[in-house]
Structure formats: structure tokens, C-alpha cells
XYZ file of C-alpha atoms in Angstrom:
374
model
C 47.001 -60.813 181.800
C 45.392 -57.904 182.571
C 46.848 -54.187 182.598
C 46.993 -53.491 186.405
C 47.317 -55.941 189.050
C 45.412 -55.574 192.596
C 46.431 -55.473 195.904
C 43.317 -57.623 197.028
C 40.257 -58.289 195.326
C 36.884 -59.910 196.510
C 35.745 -62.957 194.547
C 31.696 -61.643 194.612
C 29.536 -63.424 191.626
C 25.763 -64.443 190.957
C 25.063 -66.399 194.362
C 25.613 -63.454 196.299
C 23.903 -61.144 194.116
C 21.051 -63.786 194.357
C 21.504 -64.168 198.478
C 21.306 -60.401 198.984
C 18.081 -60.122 196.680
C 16.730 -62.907 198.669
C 16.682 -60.717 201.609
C 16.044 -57.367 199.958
C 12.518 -59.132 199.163
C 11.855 -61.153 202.673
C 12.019 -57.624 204.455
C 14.068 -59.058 207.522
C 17.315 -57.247 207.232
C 18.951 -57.091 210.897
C 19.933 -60.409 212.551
C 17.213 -62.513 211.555
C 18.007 -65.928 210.096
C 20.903 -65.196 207.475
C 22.944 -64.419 210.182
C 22.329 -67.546 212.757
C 22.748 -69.779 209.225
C 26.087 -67.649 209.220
C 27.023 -68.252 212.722
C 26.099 -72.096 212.772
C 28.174 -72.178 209.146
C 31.361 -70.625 211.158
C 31.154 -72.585 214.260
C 31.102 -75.534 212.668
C 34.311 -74.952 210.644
C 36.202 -73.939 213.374
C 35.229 -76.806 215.491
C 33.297 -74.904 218.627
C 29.955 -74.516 219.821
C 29.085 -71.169 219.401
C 29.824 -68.073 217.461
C 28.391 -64.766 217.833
C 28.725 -61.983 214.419
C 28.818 -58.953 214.388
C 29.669 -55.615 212.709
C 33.048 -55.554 212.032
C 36.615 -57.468 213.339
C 36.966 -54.221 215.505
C 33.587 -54.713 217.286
C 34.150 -58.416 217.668
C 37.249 -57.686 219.580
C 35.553 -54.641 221.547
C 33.009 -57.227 222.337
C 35.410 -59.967 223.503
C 37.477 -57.646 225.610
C 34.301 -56.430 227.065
C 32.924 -59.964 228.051
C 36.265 -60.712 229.871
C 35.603 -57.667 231.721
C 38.995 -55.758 230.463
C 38.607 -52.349 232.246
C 40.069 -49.358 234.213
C 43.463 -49.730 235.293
C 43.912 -52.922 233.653
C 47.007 -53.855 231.323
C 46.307 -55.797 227.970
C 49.752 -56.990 225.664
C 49.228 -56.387 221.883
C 51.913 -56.963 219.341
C 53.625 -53.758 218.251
C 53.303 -54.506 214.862
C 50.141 -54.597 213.097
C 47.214 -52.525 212.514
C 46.111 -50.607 215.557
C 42.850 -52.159 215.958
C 43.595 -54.583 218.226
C 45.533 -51.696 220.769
C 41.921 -49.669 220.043
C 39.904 -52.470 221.272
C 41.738 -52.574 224.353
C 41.945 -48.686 225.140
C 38.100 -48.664 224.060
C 37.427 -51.188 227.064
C 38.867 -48.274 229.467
C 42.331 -50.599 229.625
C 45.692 -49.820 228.381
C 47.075 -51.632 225.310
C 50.791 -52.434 226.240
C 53.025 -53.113 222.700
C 55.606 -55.910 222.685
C 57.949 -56.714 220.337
C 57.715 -59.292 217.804
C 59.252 -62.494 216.315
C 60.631 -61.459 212.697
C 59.663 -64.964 211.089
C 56.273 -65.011 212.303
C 55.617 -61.247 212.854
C 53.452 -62.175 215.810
C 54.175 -61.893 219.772
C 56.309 -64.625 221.198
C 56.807 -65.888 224.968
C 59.632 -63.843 225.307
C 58.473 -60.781 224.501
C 54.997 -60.801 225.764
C 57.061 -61.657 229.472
C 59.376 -59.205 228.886
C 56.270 -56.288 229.211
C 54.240 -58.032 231.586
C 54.052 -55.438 235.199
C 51.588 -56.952 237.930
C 48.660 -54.743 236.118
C 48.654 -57.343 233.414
C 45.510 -59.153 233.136
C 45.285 -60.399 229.576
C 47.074 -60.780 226.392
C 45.769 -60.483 222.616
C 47.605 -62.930 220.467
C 47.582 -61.610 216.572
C 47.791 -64.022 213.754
C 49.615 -61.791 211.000
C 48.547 -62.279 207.446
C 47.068 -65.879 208.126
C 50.352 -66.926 209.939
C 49.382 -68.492 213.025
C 51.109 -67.124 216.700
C 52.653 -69.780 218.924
C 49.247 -70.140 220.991
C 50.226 -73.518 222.805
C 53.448 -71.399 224.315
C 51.621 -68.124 224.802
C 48.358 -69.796 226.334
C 50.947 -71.521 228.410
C 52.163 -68.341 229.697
C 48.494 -67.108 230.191
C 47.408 -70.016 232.637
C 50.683 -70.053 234.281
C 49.858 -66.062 234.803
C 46.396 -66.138 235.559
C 45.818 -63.918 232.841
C 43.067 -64.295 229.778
C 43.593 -64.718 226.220
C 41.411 -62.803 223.389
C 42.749 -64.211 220.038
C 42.472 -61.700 217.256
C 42.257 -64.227 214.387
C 40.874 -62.060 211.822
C 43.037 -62.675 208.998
C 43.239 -66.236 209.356
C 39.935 -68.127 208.886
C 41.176 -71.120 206.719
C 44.381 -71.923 207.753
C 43.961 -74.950 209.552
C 45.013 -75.418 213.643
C 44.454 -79.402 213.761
C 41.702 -78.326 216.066
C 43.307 -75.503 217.797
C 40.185 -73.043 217.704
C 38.644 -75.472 220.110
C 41.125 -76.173 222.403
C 41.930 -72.352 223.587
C 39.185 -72.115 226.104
C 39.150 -68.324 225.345
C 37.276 -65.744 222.516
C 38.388 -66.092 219.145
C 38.246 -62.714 217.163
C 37.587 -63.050 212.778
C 36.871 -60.364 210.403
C 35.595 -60.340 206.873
C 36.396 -56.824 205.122
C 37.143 -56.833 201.977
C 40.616 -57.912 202.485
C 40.097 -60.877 204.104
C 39.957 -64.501 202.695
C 36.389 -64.466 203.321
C 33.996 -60.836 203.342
C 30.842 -59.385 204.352
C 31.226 -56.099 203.228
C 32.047 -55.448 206.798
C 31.237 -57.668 209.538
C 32.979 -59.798 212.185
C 32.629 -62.898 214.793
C 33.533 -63.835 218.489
C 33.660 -68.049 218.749
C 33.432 -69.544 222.013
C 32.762 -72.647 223.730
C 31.344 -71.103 226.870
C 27.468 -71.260 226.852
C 27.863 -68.241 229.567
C 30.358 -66.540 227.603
C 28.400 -66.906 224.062
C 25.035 -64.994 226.259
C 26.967 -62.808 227.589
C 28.666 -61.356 224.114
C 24.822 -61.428 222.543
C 23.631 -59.322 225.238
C 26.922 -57.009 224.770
C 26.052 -56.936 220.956
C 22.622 -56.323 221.383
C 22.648 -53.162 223.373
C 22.751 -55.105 226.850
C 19.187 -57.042 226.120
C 18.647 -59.895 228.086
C 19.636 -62.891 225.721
C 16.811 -65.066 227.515
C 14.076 -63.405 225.793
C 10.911 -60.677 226.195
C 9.200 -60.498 229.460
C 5.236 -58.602 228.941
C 6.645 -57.763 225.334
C 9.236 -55.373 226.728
C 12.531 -56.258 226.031
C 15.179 -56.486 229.825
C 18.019 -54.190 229.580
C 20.238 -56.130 232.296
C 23.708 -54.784 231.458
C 25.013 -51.805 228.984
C 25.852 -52.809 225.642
C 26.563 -51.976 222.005
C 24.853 -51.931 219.017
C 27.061 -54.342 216.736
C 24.740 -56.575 215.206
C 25.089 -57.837 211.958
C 22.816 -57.466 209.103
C 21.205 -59.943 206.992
C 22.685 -58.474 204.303
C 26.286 -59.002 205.307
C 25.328 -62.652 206.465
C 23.625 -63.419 203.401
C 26.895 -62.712 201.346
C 28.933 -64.572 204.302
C 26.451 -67.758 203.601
C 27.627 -68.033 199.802
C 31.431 -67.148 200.862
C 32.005 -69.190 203.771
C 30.751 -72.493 201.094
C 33.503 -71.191 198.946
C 36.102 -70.969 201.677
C 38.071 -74.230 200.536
C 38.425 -73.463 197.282
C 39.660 -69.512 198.239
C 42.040 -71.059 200.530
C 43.315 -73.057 197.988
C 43.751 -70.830 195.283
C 45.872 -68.665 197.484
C 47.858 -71.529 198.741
C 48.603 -71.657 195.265
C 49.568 -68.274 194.530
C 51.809 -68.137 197.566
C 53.311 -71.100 196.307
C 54.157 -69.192 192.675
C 55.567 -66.571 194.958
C 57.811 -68.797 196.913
C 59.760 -70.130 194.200
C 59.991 -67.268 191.980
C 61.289 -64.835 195.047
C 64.074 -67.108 195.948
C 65.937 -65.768 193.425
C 65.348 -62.004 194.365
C 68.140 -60.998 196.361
C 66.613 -57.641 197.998
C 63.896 -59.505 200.178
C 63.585 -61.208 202.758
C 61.218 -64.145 203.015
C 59.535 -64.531 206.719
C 59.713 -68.241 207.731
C 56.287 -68.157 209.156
C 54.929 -68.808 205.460
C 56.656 -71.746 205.495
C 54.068 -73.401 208.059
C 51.490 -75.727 206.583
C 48.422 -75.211 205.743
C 47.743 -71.312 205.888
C 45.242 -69.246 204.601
C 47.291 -66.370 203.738
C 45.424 -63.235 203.667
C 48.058 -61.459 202.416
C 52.294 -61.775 201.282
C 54.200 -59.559 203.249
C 58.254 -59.635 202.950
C 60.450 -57.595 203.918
C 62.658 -54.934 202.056
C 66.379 -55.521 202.448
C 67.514 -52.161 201.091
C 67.023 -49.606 204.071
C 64.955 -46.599 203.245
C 63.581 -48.212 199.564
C 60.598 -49.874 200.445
C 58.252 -46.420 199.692
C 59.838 -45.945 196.696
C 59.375 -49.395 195.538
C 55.433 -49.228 196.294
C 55.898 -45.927 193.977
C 57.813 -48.264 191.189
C 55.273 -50.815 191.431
C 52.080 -48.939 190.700
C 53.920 -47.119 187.757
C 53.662 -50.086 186.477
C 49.897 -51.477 187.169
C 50.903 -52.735 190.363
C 49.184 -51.982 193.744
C 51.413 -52.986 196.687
C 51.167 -51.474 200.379
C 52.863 -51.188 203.428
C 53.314 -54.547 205.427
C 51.973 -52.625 208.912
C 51.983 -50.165 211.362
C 54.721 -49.879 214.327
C 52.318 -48.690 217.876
C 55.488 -47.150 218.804
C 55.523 -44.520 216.432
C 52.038 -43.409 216.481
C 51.328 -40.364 217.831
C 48.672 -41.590 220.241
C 50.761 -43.659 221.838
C 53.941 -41.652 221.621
C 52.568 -38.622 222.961
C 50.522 -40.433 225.975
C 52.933 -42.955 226.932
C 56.281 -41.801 225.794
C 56.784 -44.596 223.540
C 60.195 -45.088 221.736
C 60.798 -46.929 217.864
C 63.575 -47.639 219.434
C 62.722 -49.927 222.125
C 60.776 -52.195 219.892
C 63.112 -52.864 217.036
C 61.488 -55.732 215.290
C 58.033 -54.337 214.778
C 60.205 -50.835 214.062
C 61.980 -52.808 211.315
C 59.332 -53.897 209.913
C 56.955 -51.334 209.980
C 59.712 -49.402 207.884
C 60.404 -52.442 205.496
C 57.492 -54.469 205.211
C 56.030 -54.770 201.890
C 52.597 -56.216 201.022
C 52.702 -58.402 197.483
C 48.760 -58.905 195.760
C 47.076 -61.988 196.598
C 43.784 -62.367 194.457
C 42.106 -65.462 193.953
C 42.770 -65.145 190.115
C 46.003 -64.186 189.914
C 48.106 -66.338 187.263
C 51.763 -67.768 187.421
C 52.218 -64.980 184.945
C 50.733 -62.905 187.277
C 52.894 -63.692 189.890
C 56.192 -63.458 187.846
C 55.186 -59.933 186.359
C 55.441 -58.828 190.021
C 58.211 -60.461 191.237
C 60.279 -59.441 187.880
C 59.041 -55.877 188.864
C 60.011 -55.941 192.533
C 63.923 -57.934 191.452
C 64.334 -54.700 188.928
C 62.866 -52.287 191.897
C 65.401 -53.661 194.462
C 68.380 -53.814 192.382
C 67.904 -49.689 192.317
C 70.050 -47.652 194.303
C 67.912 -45.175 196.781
């Protein structure tokens, strides 16, 4: 067992040392063909017809949000609990990000609370899926049609939990990611899916500075819109190649760990477990429970790495940020879930080579941790 123990860890070996020398030496380093063997690779796991990477989660939602033509004066509900990316996409597009509250097993936006925020300025909604735990998408796209509003789903940590064929039943953008942190990484780098042929040209002309998708007319590229520059490299894709062939067995090693987690934290009495990671089948990007003892759970990150043992906070509450609080007034108060949890939300490590003795070294930390008086 080693010394210190990880938050999160990418599993990087040979193959992608070999797939990135590969295209040191071919000399084709932006989008070329690592990245459409990338894109074919995702699409096909998640069951739809097209998928479009880029340079990062954030820029796949920016380019999503764009596509559905999210803009000035609009209204966009995010969860208000999470990391602020998805609200930054949103205000990015010229829109305003609108938080709601979350469930606490799930730690995602349900139908009640995305209604509950939802003015006649409300044009879309961006469902989260926390950690790899998947949001109640039949109910909220429900809500959506019934609405008239669209749907951008910011699925970046859960590539390999498994939807029964969910990803292509949506109808609307699906958002990954693959920093370091998640199941699956680039370095940095993201991906929109879609199974709209017009939607899929439209995001690779917003990627690719707002060139025509259809090709070069007289050698002179067609500038028919204005876009970004998010492209991915052939770099990133390369790596993505090797790690998206790995992606079952990554999945499954977590699954694993997760499982060593379950049944050694039931008998810790100072956390709570969410219920969402009791769903089948998830990826799990990363652990997050919750701290029972109010006001403890900094101190118990503190506790933790004395002893070799990197843990973080679980999230960040919208509500008290200061971008948010100063523009619109926002109040912890009025979202008390995500406020909750923001304040008691601990993040456990997940590598992919963590041991059971791994596993019981931190929960025997956090049970001693918890028992402590603040």
C-alpha cells in the first residue's frame, strides 16, 4: 500500500506514450484523423450518429448552447450545486444561468425544482449528471417538451455508466469531458453527441471558427457564421483512442472500488451515503458523501491529508459565489440543498488501482475523523 493515497489519478501507460509519438512523427497535429477515429470511437459507444470534440467539457457546452441559439435575454436552469462551468457556459452565450435546487440523493436537478424557477424567459434547461450519477432525464425531458424548452445535457462525468440507450433517445446535445479527473482523459478535451445531421454541421462550423463545414470553394475557406476556435488536437485524440478501448475495464475497476466503499462506510456513523450510488451500472467519476457533523467537513479534508490522504470538497453552491451574489442578489438560503451540500460534501479517492486495503485505510481514517468533536 503505498504512503499517500490520491484524490484521482490517470491510468496513462505505453500505448499512449506510443499513440502520441505516432503523431509527433506524422506532423498532423490539429484535427486530422486521430480525432475523427476519436469521434467515430465515442459515437459509437453512446449509441448516436455523430459526435463532434473539442477542447475542453467547457467549450463543448459553450458550443452546444451556442448551436441551440441560447442568447440575450434568454433564461437557462442549471443545478445550484456543482462546478460553475455549466452556469459559465450559459452566461458566455449572452443568457442568464438561473440555479435551482437539488435532489439530496442524486445531487442533480429534479422536476420540481427546475419548475419551481422556471419565469416565461425560460428557454432551456442543462441537466447535470453529478459524479457519474445519472439526472432523471425521462421526467426532466418530459418537462422540456411539455415547455417548449431545449435540453443541453452536461454529461461530462459520466461516460460509462450505462442509460439502456438513453444517449440516443434525448433528441438534444450531449456534453462529455475528459480532464484528468474524469473516467476517461485527454489531457483536456471535450465532445458534443448528436443525432441531428444539421445540428452535428452546425457545432463543426461553431468549433471551427464559423468555416463552412461543406468544404473550400477556389481554395479559400467560407466564413458563413462566427465561431470559436475549440478544436481538438491530435494529440489529445490520440491519447483518447487508447483510453476510450480501455473504458470497460476503467469502469469496472471503479465499480469495484465503490463497491469496497459501500460496505465498509455503512458502519461509519458521521456520513451520509447519497442513494443515487445505489443505481446500476454507473461510472462513478468520483465518491462524494456527505458530512453529518455541521461545520467538520474542512477539518476532516485537513485530517485526511495528515495522513497521506487527498480528499476535496464535494462542490460549489452558485448561490454563494460572488458573481452571482453580487449581480443577482442570490441567497444560500433559498437553495438549501445545494447550500447543504456545498458546506458538507466530501470527495473520497477513486483511482483505478486502489486496493480493498486501500479503501479501508480511508474509511478507518474518515470513522476516527468524524467521531472528533469540532
Amino acid at each position: 500500500m503505498s504512503t499517500n493515497l490520491p484524490l484521482h489519478r490517470p491510468l496513462l501507460g505505453d500505448a499512449e506514450v506510443a499513440a502520441v509519438t505516432e503523431v509527433l512523427q506524422s506532423g498532423f497535429l490539429v484535427q486530422g484523423p486521430k480525432v475523427a477515429a476519436f469521434e467515430a470511437g465515442l459515437a459509437k459507444r453512446l449509441g448516436l450518429a455523430e459526435v463532434i470534440a473539442c477542447s475542453s467539457g467547457t467549450a463543448a457546452l459553450h458550443l452546444a448552447l451556442a448551436a441551440m441559439e441560447c442568447g440575450q435575454g434568454d433564461e437557462v436552469i442549471v443545478p445550484a450545486f456543482g462546478f460553475p462551468a455549466t452556469a459559465n457556459a450559459v452566461e458566455l452565450c449572452g443568457a442568464k444561468a438561473i440555479p435551482a435546487d437539488i435532489d439530496p440523493e442524486r445531487m442533480s436537478l429534479s422536476v420540481q425544482s427546475v419548475t419551481a424557477q422556471a419565469t416565461d424567459r425560460t428557454v432551456g434547461v442543462v441537466p447535470v449528471h453529478p459524479f457519474g450519477i445519472p439526472a432523471p432525464m425521462p421526467e426532466l425531458s418530459s418537462l422540456a417538451r411539455e415547455r417548449g424548452w431545449w435540453m443541453v445535457e452536461d454529461a461530462a462525468c459520466a461516460l460509462g455508466t450505462e442509460t439502456n440507450g438513453r444517449w440516443s433517445q434525448g433528441g438534444h446535445p450531449v456534453c462529455l469531458s475528459f480532464h484528468p479527473r474524469k473516467t476517461v482523459t485527454t489531457g483536456e478535451g471535450g465532445a458534443v453527441g448528436v443525432n441531428d445531421p444539421a445540428l452535428a454541421c452546425r457545432l463543426r462550423e461553431l468549433r471551427n471558427h464559423g468555416i463552412a463545414a461543406d468544404g473550400i470553394e477556389r481554395g479559400w475557406s467560407r466564413f458563413t457564421s462566427i465561431g470559436f476556435n475549440y478544436r481538438m488536437t491530435d494529440l489529445a485524440a490520440a491519447i483518447g483512442v487508447v483510453q476510450l478501448e480501455r473504458l470497460d475495464d476503467f469502469v469496472g475497476r471503479r465499480r469495484q472500488v465503490v463497491a469496497w466503499y459501500r460496505e465498509q462506510l455503512a458502519a461509519v456513523d458521521g456520513i451520509r451515503w447519497p442513494q443515487g450510488y445505489e443505481l446500476d451500472r454507473l461510472s462513478t467519476q468520483s465518491l462524494v458523501v456527505e458530512i453529518l457533523s455541521e461545520g467538520r467537513r474542512d477539518d476532516i479534508i485537513g485530517e485526511l491529508a495528515a495522513q497521506g490522504i487527498s480528499t476535496t470538497i464535494g462542490g460549489y453552491g452558485l448561490a454563494s459565489q460572488p458573481f452571482w451574489v453580487e449581480r443577482d442578489g442570490l441567497a444560500a438560503s433559498d437553495y438549501p440543498v445545494a447550500t447543504r451540500m456545498a458546506n458538507a460534501a466530501l470527495t473520497l479517492p477513486v483511482t483505478h488501482d486502489m486496493t480493498e486495503s486501500d479503501v479501508r485505510r480511508v474509511v478507518h481514517a474518515l470513522d476516527q475523523a468524524t467521531r472528533l468533536t469540532s
